[in-house]
XYZ file of C-alpha atoms in Angstrom:
291
model
C 23.241 -82.836 -114.674
C 24.035 -84.561 -111.532
C 22.737 -87.946 -110.530
C 20.598 -86.253 -107.950
C 18.854 -84.181 -110.610
C 18.284 -87.340 -112.697
C 16.692 -88.910 -109.762
C 14.331 -86.040 -109.385
C 13.310 -86.083 -113.069
C 12.256 -89.695 -112.844
C 9.920 -88.770 -110.010
C 7.432 -86.955 -112.285
C 3.837 -86.380 -111.330
C 2.449 -89.090 -113.534
C 4.549 -91.681 -111.931
C 3.433 -90.762 -108.508
C -0.287 -91.151 -109.218
C 0.053 -94.800 -108.498
C 0.746 -93.897 -105.030
C -2.528 -91.841 -104.647
C -5.870 -93.815 -104.860
C -8.108 -92.851 -107.807
C -11.098 -90.812 -106.882
C -14.320 -92.837 -107.353
C -16.822 -91.610 -109.886
C -19.311 -89.293 -108.320
C -22.692 -90.896 -108.614
C -25.929 -89.466 -107.995
C -26.088 -87.840 -104.655
C -26.175 -90.745 -102.438
C -23.899 -92.150 -99.930
C -20.481 -90.655 -100.251
C -17.865 -93.195 -100.928
C -14.984 -93.619 -98.624
C -12.020 -91.385 -99.345
C -9.115 -93.445 -100.547
C -6.051 -93.537 -98.397
C -3.530 -90.731 -99.119
C -0.242 -91.873 -100.495
C 2.882 -91.250 -98.512
C 4.756 -87.947 -99.105
C 8.098 -88.486 -100.743
C 11.217 -87.522 -98.844
C 12.379 -83.885 -99.352
C 15.719 -83.445 -101.001
C 18.564 -81.929 -99.035
C 18.940 -78.138 -99.106
C 22.005 -77.040 -101.021
C 24.808 -75.292 -99.105
C 24.493 -71.477 -98.982
C 27.223 -69.586 -100.770
C 29.535 -67.380 -98.703
C 28.447 -63.779 -98.179
C 30.621 -61.345 -100.078
C 32.754 -58.876 -98.071
C 31.059 -55.534 -97.432
C 32.793 -52.600 -99.055
C 34.469 -50.111 -96.676
C 32.392 -47.080 -95.586
C 33.714 -43.861 -97.018
C 35.075 -41.258 -94.542
C 32.533 -38.639 -93.384
C 33.269 -35.159 -94.600
C 34.196 -32.455 -92.012
C 31.335 -30.513 -90.469
C 31.204 -26.932 -91.713
C 31.943 -24.087 -89.231
C 28.892 -22.589 -87.477
C 28.099 -19.063 -88.562
C 28.549 -16.235 -86.009
C 25.532 -15.421 -83.786
C 24.006 -12.061 -84.565
C 24.110 -9.262 -81.916
C 21.251 -9.221 -79.352
C 18.918 -6.339 -79.843
C 18.632 -3.661 -77.089
C 16.016 -4.327 -74.392
C 13.018 -2.089 -74.565
C 12.396 0.491 -71.789
C 10.448 -0.723 -68.722
C 6.985 0.732 -68.607
C 6.125 3.199 -65.781
C 4.600 1.624 -62.629
C 0.984 2.462 -62.105
C 0.009 4.624 -59.093
C -0.620 2.779 -55.812
C -4.217 2.782 -54.801
C -5.269 4.744 -51.682
C -5.065 2.782 -48.425
C -8.355 2.052 -46.812
C -9.192 3.712 -43.499
C -8.035 1.887 -40.348
C -10.885 0.406 -38.410
C -11.676 1.824 -34.951
C -9.857 0.163 -32.089
C -12.011 -1.662 -29.641
C -12.324 -0.298 -26.097
C -9.800 -1.577 -23.537
C -11.353 -3.731 -20.892
C -11.500 -2.413 -17.320
C -8.501 -3.305 -15.156
C -9.216 -5.555 -12.258
C -8.936 -4.210 -8.718
C -5.470 -4.280 -7.139
C -5.119 -6.824 -4.391
C -4.584 -5.716 -0.812
C -0.977 -5.028 0.195
C 0.495 -7.596 2.491
C 1.420 -6.723 6.040
C 4.808 -5.072 6.571
C 7.379 -7.425 8.009
C 9.041 -6.818 11.332
C 11.784 -4.186 11.261
C 15.301 -5.567 11.421
C 17.817 -4.677 14.051
C 19.496 -1.272 13.796
C 22.807 -1.462 11.964
C 26.292 -0.753 13.346
C 26.118 2.948 12.386
C 23.520 3.406 15.143
C 25.365 1.572 17.884
C 26.249 4.540 20.101
C 23.152 6.308 21.378
C 25.055 8.949 23.335
C 23.099 12.116 23.797
C 24.494 14.151 26.721
C 26.378 17.427 26.207
C 27.821 19.912 28.692
C 29.143 23.451 29.250
C 32.895 22.988 29.761
C 34.760 24.121 32.862
C 36.628 27.343 32.068
C 40.359 27.726 32.752
C 41.155 28.663 36.355
C 42.671 31.951 35.210
C 39.211 33.140 34.155
C 37.228 34.875 36.863
C 33.578 34.051 36.327
C 32.255 35.098 39.686
C 28.500 34.697 39.954
C 27.997 34.553 36.193
C 26.238 31.462 34.945
C 26.151 30.106 31.386
C 23.213 31.671 29.597
C 21.139 30.030 26.878
C 20.355 32.838 24.431
C 19.358 31.323 21.058
C 18.036 28.175 19.369
C 17.954 27.185 15.682
C 16.047 24.180 14.296
C 15.507 22.799 10.812
C 13.931 19.641 9.337
C 14.328 20.236 5.569
C 17.340 20.228 3.326
C 18.882 23.344 1.784
C 17.393 25.017 -1.300
C 20.020 23.732 -3.737
C 19.299 20.138 -2.746
C 15.534 20.391 -3.058
C 13.683 22.531 -5.597
C 14.099 26.223 -6.464
C 11.709 28.571 -4.715
C 11.537 26.777 -1.361
C 12.516 28.969 1.582
C 15.874 28.073 3.059
C 14.858 26.211 6.154
C 11.664 24.836 7.675
C 11.077 23.186 11.020
C 8.358 20.581 11.515
C 9.065 19.566 15.139
C 8.852 20.911 18.704
C 11.762 20.339 21.103
C 12.670 20.511 24.798
C 16.116 20.905 26.307
C 16.558 18.916 29.543
C 19.148 19.076 32.327
C 20.361 16.162 34.421
C 22.384 16.790 37.598
C 22.627 15.707 41.198
C 19.111 17.017 41.875
C 17.411 14.760 39.346
C 16.752 14.077 35.685
C 15.241 15.379 33.565
C 14.393 18.991 34.266
C 13.104 21.209 31.471
C 15.399 24.146 30.618
C 13.851 25.569 27.423
C 11.482 24.830 24.541
C 11.525 25.387 20.782
C 8.068 25.169 19.141
C 7.467 23.713 15.648
C 7.173 25.979 12.585
C 9.846 28.238 14.128
C 13.383 28.114 12.762
C 15.136 30.830 14.842
C 14.036 31.472 18.434
C 15.496 33.937 20.980
C 16.031 32.319 24.370
C 16.933 33.950 27.711
C 17.725 31.250 30.221
C 20.525 32.296 32.637
C 20.438 29.063 34.599
C 22.767 26.645 32.807
C 25.489 25.067 34.913
C 29.043 24.061 34.222
C 30.246 20.490 33.993
C 32.027 20.836 37.367
C 32.684 18.615 40.315
C 31.330 21.106 42.784
C 28.484 20.302 45.104
C 24.974 21.519 44.494
C 24.053 21.912 40.834
C 27.393 20.819 39.455
C 28.042 17.973 37.025
C 25.221 19.191 34.832
C 24.542 17.410 31.534
C 22.092 18.444 28.832
C 19.955 16.425 26.455
C 17.168 17.143 23.957
C 13.954 15.430 22.853
C 11.292 15.909 20.162
C 7.994 16.596 21.921
C 5.686 17.324 18.968
C 5.396 17.257 15.193
C 3.548 15.697 12.233
C 1.447 12.571 12.683
C 3.494 10.870 9.964
C 7.085 12.011 10.554
C 9.160 11.723 7.374
C 11.849 14.393 7.931
C 15.156 14.422 9.782
C 15.490 16.704 12.821
C 18.338 19.095 13.694
C 18.570 21.714 16.438
C 21.260 23.976 17.933
C 21.060 25.468 21.461
C 23.503 28.427 21.770
C 24.934 29.628 25.103
C 27.575 32.077 26.410
C 29.445 32.810 29.651
C 30.788 36.211 30.801
C 34.263 36.243 32.317
C 37.213 38.471 33.197
C 40.842 37.583 32.542
C 43.046 39.130 35.292
C 46.177 38.648 33.172
C 44.954 40.958 30.437
C 43.383 44.340 30.034
C 40.116 42.676 29.006
C 37.618 43.381 31.720
C 34.582 41.727 30.159
C 34.280 39.061 27.446
C 32.275 36.013 26.532
C 32.929 32.299 25.969
C 30.353 30.914 23.548
C 29.304 27.444 22.611
C 26.317 25.381 21.506
C 24.639 22.016 21.972
C 23.769 20.212 18.711
C 21.239 17.380 18.603
C 20.065 15.289 15.608
C 17.706 12.412 14.750
C 17.010 10.659 11.437
C 13.521 10.408 9.960
C 13.626 6.604 10.136
C 14.476 6.678 13.830
C 11.820 9.285 14.612
C 9.159 7.259 12.767
C 10.077 4.020 14.556
C 9.831 5.705 17.962
C 6.650 7.543 16.976
C 4.962 4.257 15.951
C 5.715 2.900 19.426
C 5.108 5.797 21.828
C 4.078 8.815 19.683
C 5.483 12.025 21.259
C 4.274 11.026 24.711
C 6.137 11.392 28.007
C 9.432 13.246 27.717
C 9.347 12.913 23.901
C 11.609 11.147 21.411
C 15.235 11.400 22.541
C 17.774 12.914 20.115
C 21.505 12.329 19.714
C 24.838 14.112 19.961
C 26.133 14.006 16.329
C 29.746 13.703 17.503
C 28.831 10.301 18.973
C 26.224 9.113 16.536
C 25.687 9.020 12.776
C 21.962 9.685 12.202
């Protein structure tokens, strides 16, 4: 036994009572005596050193994990059930009535017409019966106007099937200008007539002789629709009898014609200004003007 243990054995309980005051005898219930002072607590012995912890045995190696069994085959998918019939579509509701369209506003005034383009620069309208070669003996024969042809509609193939081939909506006059004055009426062609027989043996040559020489001829539209929308075309046919002394021909004819034209746009513009008044709406020689 160590000296420290001997020391502890000498400190028995009986020997420490001297340090604690004796408890007074309990008398009859009266005033409680004062509690004696508590003896001092002896010093606690030192805690012995803790032995070293033994080494922990090594952990055994973990056994290998067993192989996973094969996954079983997936069963076949069951057939898809038939789709139920689509229900009948309900009737479409009636469409509401469309509201009345508002009145169309008044059309604005037509602007002033622009100047006529370059294609209408040359308003040349005169035509003439040419002077025959000097070898022809005309004598007292004068050029004779014998036929006129007028049309204001296009041909059948350019319009619609069934239309008659040629209609004339205008009336015309052929005028002569010479040394005696201008104009003088030579012949007329009335509207709604396409072919007209003429018999006017009073035309003159384009000569330099005195009297009725130097004659020129022009044409004008003197009547027609109140809203002209068609082009105008007319031919005035003439002939001259002659004899050629150098041949065996004793009687023959030189023929020719005057052609006059006017576009619908031109006719309308002149009609809006003067109607068919006076000498009418002048026409043009197509060889000098593109209508």
